[in-house]
Short mmCIF file of N, CA and C in Angstrom, two decimals:
data_model
loop_
_atom_site.label_atom_id
_atom_site.label_comp_id
_atom_site.label_asym_id
_atom_site.label_seq_id
_atom_site.Cartn_x
_atom_site.Cartn_y
_atom_site.Cartn_z
N MET A 1 -39.40 -39.34 -34.00
CA MET A 1 -39.23 -38.56 -33.80
C MET A 1 -36.98 -38.41 -34.07
N LYS A 2 -36.86 -37.81 -34.40
CA LYS A 2 -35.41 -37.45 -34.61
C LYS A 2 -34.42 -37.33 -33.17
N THR A 3 -32.78 -37.34 -33.42
CA THR A 3 -32.55 -37.74 -31.95
C THR A 3 -32.65 -36.01 -31.44
N ASN A 4 -32.23 -35.22 -32.28
CA ASN A 4 -32.48 -33.45 -32.19
C ASN A 4 -33.66 -33.14 -31.78
N GLU A 5 -34.46 -34.15 -31.91
CA GLU A 5 -36.08 -33.69 -31.47
C GLU A 5 -36.51 -33.66 -30.69
N ILE A 6 -35.82 -35.40 -29.93
CA ILE A 6 -36.13 -35.71 -28.34
C ILE A 6 -35.17 -34.59 -27.22
N GLN A 7 -34.56 -34.29 -27.82
CA GLN A 7 -33.08 -33.10 -27.03
C GLN A 7 -34.15 -32.40 -26.42
N GLY A 8 -35.14 -31.74 -27.27
CA GLY A 8 -35.77 -30.41 -26.83
C GLY A 8 -37.32 -30.87 -25.99
N SER A 9 -37.57 -31.88 -26.57
CA SER A 9 -38.87 -32.61 -26.06
C SER A 9 -38.95 -32.81 -24.30
N LYS A 10 -40.15 -32.75 -24.14
CA LYS A 10 -40.68 -32.57 -22.66
C LYS A 10 -40.57 -34.29 -22.62
N LEU A 11 -39.64 -35.36 -22.66
CA LEU A 11 -39.85 -37.08 -22.31
C LEU A 11 -40.59 -36.86 -21.14
N TYR A 12 -41.06 -36.20 -20.00
CA TYR A 12 -41.46 -36.32 -18.71
C TYR A 12 -43.04 -37.05 -19.01
N SER A 13 -43.38 -36.69 -20.44
CA SER A 13 -44.98 -37.07 -20.78
C SER A 13 -44.98 -38.37 -21.80
N VAL A 14 -45.74 -38.83 -21.24
CA VAL A 14 -46.04 -40.51 -21.84
C VAL A 14 -45.82 -39.78 -23.38
N ASP A 15 -46.87 -39.03 -23.31
CA ASP A 15 -47.66 -38.86 -25.09
C ASP A 15 -46.55 -38.67 -26.03
N VAL A 16 -45.24 -37.96 -25.34
CA VAL A 16 -44.54 -37.46 -26.17
C VAL A 16 -43.42 -38.66 -26.37
N ARG A 17 -42.80 -39.78 -25.08
CA ARG A 17 -42.68 -40.58 -25.29
C ARG A 17 -43.37 -41.65 -26.20
N LEU A 18 -44.10 -41.78 -26.45
CA LEU A 18 -44.92 -43.10 -27.00
C LEU A 18 -44.54 -42.60 -28.53
N LYS A 19 -44.54 -41.32 -28.81
CA LYS A 19 -44.18 -40.84 -30.44
C LYS A 19 -43.15 -41.23 -30.67
N THR A 20 -42.17 -41.78 -29.63
CA THR A 20 -41.04 -42.05 -30.04
C THR A 20 -40.39 -43.92 -30.31
N PHE A 21 -41.45 -44.21 -30.44
CA PHE A 21 -41.89 -45.64 -30.86
C PHE A 21 -41.99 -46.11 -32.12
N LYS A 22 -41.58 -45.29 -33.45
CA LYS A 22 -41.49 -45.91 -34.64
C LYS A 22 -41.39 -46.87 -34.99
N ASN A 23 -40.32 -48.40 -34.80
CA ASN A 23 -40.57 -49.34 -35.59
C ASN A 23 -39.81 -50.56 -34.20
N TRP A 24 -41.03 -50.36 -32.91
CA TRP A 24 -40.68 -51.34 -31.74
C TRP A 24 -41.21 -52.47 -32.19
N PRO A 25 -40.17 -53.92 -31.85
CA PRO A 25 -40.60 -54.46 -32.79
C PRO A 25 -41.49 -55.32 -31.91
N PHE A 26 -41.91 -55.16 -30.94
CA PHE A 26 -43.10 -55.96 -30.39
C PHE A 26 -44.61 -55.21 -30.21
N ASN A 27 -45.61 -56.32 -30.15
CA ASN A 27 -46.89 -55.51 -30.51
C ASN A 27 -48.12 -55.46 -29.55
N ASP A 28 -49.11 -54.94 -29.56
CA ASP A 28 -50.03 -54.52 -28.62
C ASP A 28 -50.39 -56.08 -27.54
N LYS A 29 -50.17 -57.33 -28.40
CA LYS A 29 -50.26 -58.29 -27.82
C LYS A 29 -49.60 -58.87 -26.60
N ASN A 30 -47.90 -58.44 -26.91
CA ASN A 30 -46.93 -58.73 -25.53
C ASN A 30 -46.88 -57.44 -24.58
N ARG A 31 -46.34 -58.17 -24.19
CA ARG A 31 -46.16 -57.48 -22.48
C ARG A 31 -45.30 -56.55 -22.60
N CYS A 32 -44.12 -56.67 -23.49
CA CYS A 32 -43.34 -55.17 -23.49
C CYS A 32 -43.75 -54.64 -25.15
N ASN A 33 -44.95 -54.22 -24.93
CA ASN A 33 -45.68 -52.94 -26.07
C ASN A 33 -44.76 -51.65 -25.94
N VAL A 34 -45.14 -50.97 -26.66
CA VAL A 34 -45.22 -49.23 -26.51
C VAL A 34 -45.55 -48.80 -25.72
N ARG A 35 -47.18 -48.77 -25.18
CA ARG A 35 -47.76 -48.28 -24.33
C ARG A 35 -46.92 -48.49 -22.76
N ASN A 36 -46.57 -49.91 -22.46
CA ASN A 36 -46.19 -50.29 -21.90
C ASN A 36 -44.97 -49.44 -21.47
N MET A 37 -44.26 -49.61 -22.48
CA MET A 37 -42.49 -48.93 -22.40
C MET A 37 -42.84 -47.70 -21.80
N ALA A 38 -44.00 -47.02 -22.67
CA ALA A 38 -43.87 -45.18 -22.36
C ALA A 38 -44.57 -44.97 -20.85
N GLU A 39 -45.24 -46.04 -20.36
CA GLU A 39 -45.68 -45.98 -19.35
C GLU A 39 -44.57 -45.90 -18.13
N ALA A 40 -43.92 -46.70 -18.48
CA ALA A 40 -42.39 -47.19 -17.81
C ALA A 40 -41.66 -46.25 -17.59
N GLY A 41 -41.33 -44.93 -18.32
CA GLY A 41 -40.89 -44.15 -18.06
C GLY A 41 -39.18 -44.13 -19.74
N PHE A 42 -39.75 -45.15 -20.62
CA PHE A 42 -39.03 -45.22 -22.00
C PHE A 42 -39.35 -44.66 -22.72
N TYR A 43 -38.36 -43.89 -23.61
CA TYR A 43 -38.55 -43.70 -25.11
C TYR A 43 -37.32 -44.93 -25.71
N SER A 44 -38.09 -44.32 -27.34
CA SER A 44 -37.20 -44.99 -27.95
C SER A 44 -35.64 -44.43 -28.20
N VAL A 45 -34.66 -45.32 -28.33
CA VAL A 45 -33.43 -44.25 -28.78
C VAL A 45 -32.87 -45.09 -29.80
N SER A 46 -33.55 -46.19 -30.79
CA SER A 46 -33.42 -46.82 -31.68
C SER A 46 -32.89 -46.32 -32.90
N THR A 47 -31.93 -46.66 -33.45
CA THR A 47 -31.33 -45.76 -34.55
C THR A 47 -31.15 -46.61 -36.18
N GLY A 48 -31.87 -47.72 -35.84
CA GLY A 48 -32.18 -48.99 -37.16
C GLY A 48 -32.26 -50.40 -36.42
N ASP A 49 -32.27 -50.86 -37.52
CA ASP A 49 -32.48 -52.20 -37.47
C ASP A 49 -31.60 -52.75 -36.12
N ASP A 50 -30.83 -52.57 -36.27
CA ASP A 50 -29.84 -53.35 -35.27
C ASP A 50 -30.16 -53.13 -33.77
N ASP A 51 -30.42 -51.83 -32.87
CA ASP A 51 -31.12 -51.67 -32.05
C ASP A 51 -32.56 -50.94 -32.24
N ALA A 52 -33.16 -52.27 -32.83
CA ALA A 52 -34.50 -51.78 -32.75
C ALA A 52 -35.68 -51.48 -31.68
N ASP A 53 -34.90 -52.56 -30.84
CA ASP A 53 -35.68 -52.06 -29.28
C ASP A 53 -34.44 -51.59 -28.28
N ALA A 54 -34.00 -50.85 -28.75
CA ALA A 54 -32.90 -49.66 -27.84
C ALA A 54 -34.19 -48.77 -27.03
N ALA A 55 -34.45 -48.80 -25.79
CA ALA A 55 -34.83 -47.61 -25.21
C ALA A 55 -34.27 -46.81 -23.45
N LYS A 56 -34.72 -46.18 -23.69
CA LYS A 56 -33.64 -44.84 -22.36
C LYS A 56 -34.60 -44.35 -21.95
N CYS A 57 -34.50 -44.71 -20.19
CA CYS A 57 -35.03 -43.79 -18.99
C CYS A 57 -35.32 -42.17 -19.58
N PHE A 58 -36.48 -41.47 -19.34
CA PHE A 58 -36.29 -40.07 -19.70
C PHE A 58 -35.68 -39.64 -18.36
N LEU A 59 -35.59 -39.91 -17.47
CA LEU A 59 -35.52 -39.38 -15.58
C LEU A 59 -33.72 -39.97 -15.44
N CYS A 60 -33.97 -41.45 -15.19
CA CYS A 60 -32.56 -41.78 -15.29
C CYS A 60 -31.40 -41.86 -16.06
N GLY A 61 -32.03 -42.04 -17.59
CA GLY A 61 -31.19 -42.39 -18.31
C GLY A 61 -30.79 -43.45 -19.05
N LYS A 62 -31.13 -44.54 -18.02
CA LYS A 62 -30.42 -45.73 -17.95
C LYS A 62 -31.29 -46.72 -19.55
N GLU A 63 -30.20 -47.07 -19.88
CA GLU A 63 -30.54 -47.43 -21.56
C GLU A 63 -30.60 -48.92 -21.41
N LEU A 64 -31.70 -49.53 -22.16
CA LEU A 64 -31.49 -50.88 -22.02
C LEU A 64 -31.33 -51.70 -23.43
N ASP A 65 -31.66 -52.89 -23.96
CA ASP A 65 -32.14 -53.11 -25.08
C ASP A 65 -31.86 -54.86 -24.58
N GLY A 66 -32.21 -55.50 -26.08
CA GLY A 66 -32.68 -57.08 -26.08
C GLY A 66 -33.74 -57.45 -25.10
N TRP A 67 -34.77 -56.46 -24.94
CA TRP A 67 -36.04 -56.76 -24.62
C TRP A 67 -36.77 -58.35 -25.26
N GLU A 68 -37.47 -58.73 -24.58
CA GLU A 68 -37.99 -59.79 -24.84
C GLU A 68 -39.76 -59.48 -24.65
N PRO A 69 -40.45 -60.29 -25.77
CA PRO A 69 -42.00 -60.13 -25.75
C PRO A 69 -42.40 -59.69 -25.01
N ASN A 70 -42.19 -60.69 -23.42
CA ASN A 70 -42.86 -60.60 -22.46
C ASN A 70 -42.16 -60.03 -21.06
N ASP A 71 -41.23 -59.36 -21.54
CA ASP A 71 -40.45 -58.51 -20.48
C ASP A 71 -41.86 -57.87 -19.85
N ASP A 72 -41.56 -57.04 -18.44
CA ASP A 72 -42.39 -56.01 -17.98
C ASP A 72 -41.52 -54.79 -18.07
N PRO A 73 -41.84 -54.43 -18.53
CA PRO A 73 -40.90 -52.81 -18.56
C PRO A 73 -40.51 -52.12 -17.31
N TRP A 74 -42.00 -52.15 -15.88
CA TRP A 74 -41.01 -51.75 -14.98
C TRP A 74 -40.61 -52.52 -14.02
N SER A 75 -40.23 -53.89 -13.49
CA SER A 75 -39.62 -54.41 -13.45
C SER A 75 -38.39 -54.66 -14.13
N GLU A 76 -38.23 -53.93 -15.33
CA GLU A 76 -37.20 -54.29 -15.79
C GLU A 76 -35.67 -52.99 -15.53
N HIS A 77 -37.15 -51.98 -15.71
CA HIS A 77 -36.82 -50.58 -15.08
C HIS A 77 -36.25 -50.52 -13.41
N LYS A 78 -36.63 -51.15 -12.81
CA LYS A 78 -36.78 -50.87 -11.41
C LYS A 78 -35.15 -52.02 -11.43
N SER A 79 -35.02 -52.90 -11.74
CA SER A 79 -34.33 -54.49 -11.58
C SER A 79 -32.68 -53.39 -12.18
N HIS A 80 -32.48 -52.93 -12.76
CA HIS A 80 -31.57 -51.92 -13.87
C HIS A 80 -31.50 -50.86 -13.08
N ALA A 81 -32.16 -50.37 -12.68
CA ALA A 81 -32.11 -49.04 -12.16
C ALA A 81 -32.75 -48.90 -11.08
N PRO A 82 -32.11 -49.73 -10.15
CA PRO A 82 -33.08 -49.50 -8.65
C PRO A 82 -33.47 -48.00 -7.97
N LYS A 83 -32.47 -47.06 -8.63
CA LYS A 83 -32.51 -45.93 -7.94
C LYS A 83 -33.28 -44.85 -8.89
N CYS A 84 -33.61 -44.85 -9.66
CA CYS A 84 -34.49 -43.93 -10.70
C CYS A 84 -35.80 -43.56 -9.64
N ALA A 85 -36.05 -42.41 -9.52
CA ALA A 85 -36.79 -41.89 -8.69
C ALA A 85 -38.53 -42.37 -9.29
N PHE A 86 -38.32 -42.40 -10.64
CA PHE A 86 -39.68 -42.79 -11.17
C PHE A 86 -40.06 -44.23 -11.42
N ALA A 87 -38.90 -44.97 -11.24
CA ALA A 87 -38.99 -46.45 -11.77
C ALA A 87 -39.38 -46.54 -9.72
N GLN A 88 -38.47 -45.80 -8.83
CA GLN A 88 -39.39 -45.83 -7.59
C GLN A 88 -40.76 -45.85 -6.92
N LEU A 89 -41.41 -44.78 -7.89
CA LEU A 89 -43.29 -44.28 -7.99
C LEU A 89 -44.00 -45.56 -7.96
N GLY A 90 -43.61 -46.22 -9.75
CA GLY A 90 -44.59 -46.90 -9.89
C GLY A 90 -45.84 -47.18 -10.27
N LYS A 91 -45.69 -46.09 -10.58
CA LYS A 91 -47.07 -44.89 -11.28
C LYS A 91 -46.94 -44.64 -12.90
N THR A 92 -47.85 -45.02 -13.83
CA THR A 92 -48.45 -44.51 -14.89
C THR A 92 -48.57 -42.96 -14.23
N GLU A 93 -48.08 -42.28 -16.06
CA GLU A 93 -48.35 -40.68 -15.54
C GLU A 93 -49.67 -40.00 -14.75
N ASP A 94 -51.13 -41.55 -15.05
CA ASP A 94 -52.20 -40.58 -14.43
C ASP A 94 -52.29 -41.45 -13.45
N GLU A 95 -51.87 -41.80 -12.66
CA GLU A 95 -51.86 -42.30 -11.22
C GLU A 95 -51.17 -41.63 -10.38
N LEU A 96 -50.28 -40.60 -10.56
CA LEU A 96 -48.90 -39.77 -10.06
C LEU A 96 -50.02 -38.91 -9.49
N LEU A 97 -49.41 -38.28 -7.84
CA LEU A 97 -50.60 -37.50 -7.52
C LEU A 97 -49.59 -36.13 -8.26
N CYS A 98 -49.89 -34.74 -8.11
CA CYS A 98 -49.95 -33.89 -8.41
C CYS A 98 -48.52 -33.43 -8.01
N SER A 99 -48.60 -33.72 -6.81
CA SER A 99 -46.85 -33.26 -6.04
C SER A 99 -45.86 -34.54 -6.70
N GLU A 100 -46.27 -35.58 -7.03
CA GLU A 100 -45.37 -36.41 -6.88
C GLU A 100 -44.88 -35.93 -8.61
N PHE A 101 -45.83 -35.81 -9.52
CA PHE A 101 -45.84 -35.38 -10.99
C PHE A 101 -44.85 -33.57 -11.16
N LEU A 102 -45.10 -33.42 -9.93
CA LEU A 102 -44.44 -31.94 -9.94
C LEU A 102 -43.09 -32.12 -9.57
N SER A 103 -42.52 -32.96 -9.03
CA SER A 103 -41.03 -33.73 -8.40
C SER A 103 -40.86 -34.63 -9.64
N VAL A 104 -41.10 -34.72 -9.93
CA VAL A 104 -40.79 -35.66 -11.24
C VAL A 104 -39.96 -34.75 -12.31
N ILE A 105 -41.04 -33.26 -12.79
CA ILE A 105 -40.84 -32.47 -13.89
C ILE A 105 -39.56 -31.82 -13.67
N LYS A 106 -39.16 -31.13 -11.70
CA LYS A 106 -38.17 -30.68 -11.26
C LYS A 106 -36.94 -31.51 -11.30
N GLN A 107 -36.95 -32.61 -11.22
CA GLN A 107 -35.84 -33.45 -11.54
C GLN A 107 -35.56 -34.08 -12.41
N TYR A 108 -36.45 -33.83 -13.73
CA TYR A 108 -36.07 -33.52 -15.49
C TYR A 108 -35.30 -32.72 -15.79
N MET A 109 -36.15 -31.32 -15.54
CA MET A 109 -35.67 -30.05 -15.40
C MET A 109 -34.24 -29.65 -15.22
N ILE A 110 -33.39 -30.67 -13.78
CA ILE A 110 -32.64 -30.38 -13.15
C ILE A 110 -31.61 -31.17 -13.98
N ASN A 111 -32.21 -32.63 -14.50
CA ASN A 111 -30.97 -33.30 -15.39
C ASN A 111 -30.93 -32.45 -16.30
N GLU A 112 -31.67 -32.23 -17.75
CA GLU A 112 -31.39 -31.33 -18.52
C GLU A 112 -30.40 -30.47 -18.26
N LEU A 113 -30.79 -29.68 -17.86
CA LEU A 113 -29.83 -28.28 -16.99
C LEU A 113 -28.08 -29.03 -16.91
N ASN A 114 -28.33 -29.94 -16.01
CA ASN A 114 -26.91 -30.22 -16.04
C ASN A 114 -25.92 -31.22 -17.23
N GLN A 115 -27.22 -31.40 -17.98
CA GLN A 115 -26.76 -32.28 -19.19
C GLN A 115 -25.82 -31.06 -19.85
N GLN A 116 -26.79 -29.91 -19.92
CA GLN A 116 -26.24 -28.92 -20.84
C GLN A 116 -25.11 -28.09 -20.30
N ALA A 117 -24.83 -27.85 -19.02
CA ALA A 117 -23.92 -27.50 -18.52
C ALA A 117 -23.07 -28.30 -18.87
N GLU A 118 -22.71 -29.67 -18.59
CA GLU A 118 -21.64 -30.73 -18.91
C GLU A 118 -21.36 -30.34 -20.47
N ALA A 119 -22.04 -30.09 -21.59
CA ALA A 119 -22.01 -29.91 -23.11
C ALA A 119 -21.07 -29.01 -23.04
N ILE A 120 -21.57 -27.65 -22.42
CA ILE A 120 -21.20 -25.84 -22.41
C ILE A 120 -19.39 -26.15 -21.92
N LYS A 121 -19.53 -26.54 -21.21
CA LYS A 121 -18.09 -27.28 -20.08
C LYS A 121 -17.25 -27.68 -21.03
N SER A 122 -17.40 -28.69 -21.48
CA SER A 122 -16.48 -29.42 -22.81
C SER A 122 -16.27 -28.53 -23.91
N GLN A 123 -17.43 -27.91 -24.22
CA GLN A 123 -16.61 -26.84 -25.62
C GLN A 123 -16.04 -25.81 -24.57
N LEU A 124 -15.98 -25.10 -23.58
CA LEU A 124 -15.27 -24.54 -23.30
C LEU A 124 -13.22 -25.15 -22.68
N ASP A 125 -13.55 -26.26 -22.42
CA ASP A 125 -12.60 -27.26 -21.96
C ASP A 125 -11.84 -27.44 -23.41
N ASN A 126 -12.52 -27.74 -24.54
CA ASN A 126 -11.71 -28.08 -25.79
C ASN A 126 -11.41 -26.46 -26.32
N LYS A 127 -11.81 -25.64 -26.02
CA LYS A 127 -11.53 -24.20 -27.03
C LYS A 127 -10.65 -24.09 -25.96
N ALA A 128 -10.94 -23.74 -24.90
CA ALA A 128 -9.33 -23.67 -23.68
C ALA A 128 -8.42 -23.97 -24.20
N LYS A 129 -8.32 -25.56 -24.66
CA LYS A 129 -6.91 -26.18 -24.94
C LYS A 129 -6.52 -25.84 -26.47
N THR A 130 -6.91 -25.51 -27.49
CA THR A 130 -6.80 -25.07 -28.43
C THR A 130 -5.75 -23.16 -28.59
N VAL A 131 -6.70 -22.65 -27.39
CA VAL A 131 -5.92 -21.25 -27.26
C VAL A 131 -4.47 -21.80 -26.61
N ARG A 132 -4.32 -22.56 -25.44
CA ARG A 132 -3.32 -22.60 -25.17
C ARG A 132 -1.88 -23.39 -26.21
N ARG A 133 -3.19 -24.30 -27.09
CA ARG A 133 -1.56 -24.96 -28.13
C ARG A 133 -1.23 -23.53 -28.88
N THR A 134 -1.81 -22.51 -29.07
CA THR A 134 -2.00 -21.35 -29.68
C THR A 134 -0.61 -20.61 -29.13
N CYS A 135 -0.92 -20.01 -28.10
CA CYS A 135 -0.34 -19.53 -26.98
C CYS A 135 1.16 -20.21 -26.88
N LEU A 136 1.42 -21.86 -26.66
CA LEU A 136 2.86 -22.02 -26.63
C LEU A 136 3.70 -22.08 -27.67
N LYS A 137 2.39 -22.12 -29.10
CA LYS A 137 3.86 -21.77 -30.32
C LYS A 137 4.22 -20.40 -30.67
N LEU A 138 3.56 -19.71 -29.94
CA LEU A 138 4.12 -18.25 -29.90
C LEU A 138 5.47 -18.15 -29.26
#
């Protein structure tokens, strides 16, 4: 998946996260495999060979790289992002209760809307600066 495709994706779904791991450096024999990464809430944000193991949590946004073959994605997630609601649940998508899954989706949507609002605010701030400069020149 390309970056612009990821932004509109429903990354709360493990199946969508799995599809992002195109060139993951570890295989199914390793603890740090694609399935375990996706189940722990991560999706790949790799842009090439230099960061082939870069992954980000769909919910808290914590980005990690430098993974080792025997790293446990759940343990690493909890260690580096102890306040992440998904990591705190510590359950795969199939293990979540309906109420837990809905809570995760709700938080995901809130985060997405906040990111969109921040982007719009930034655009408006930049436009305001341009208008202000134009007015000062008059």
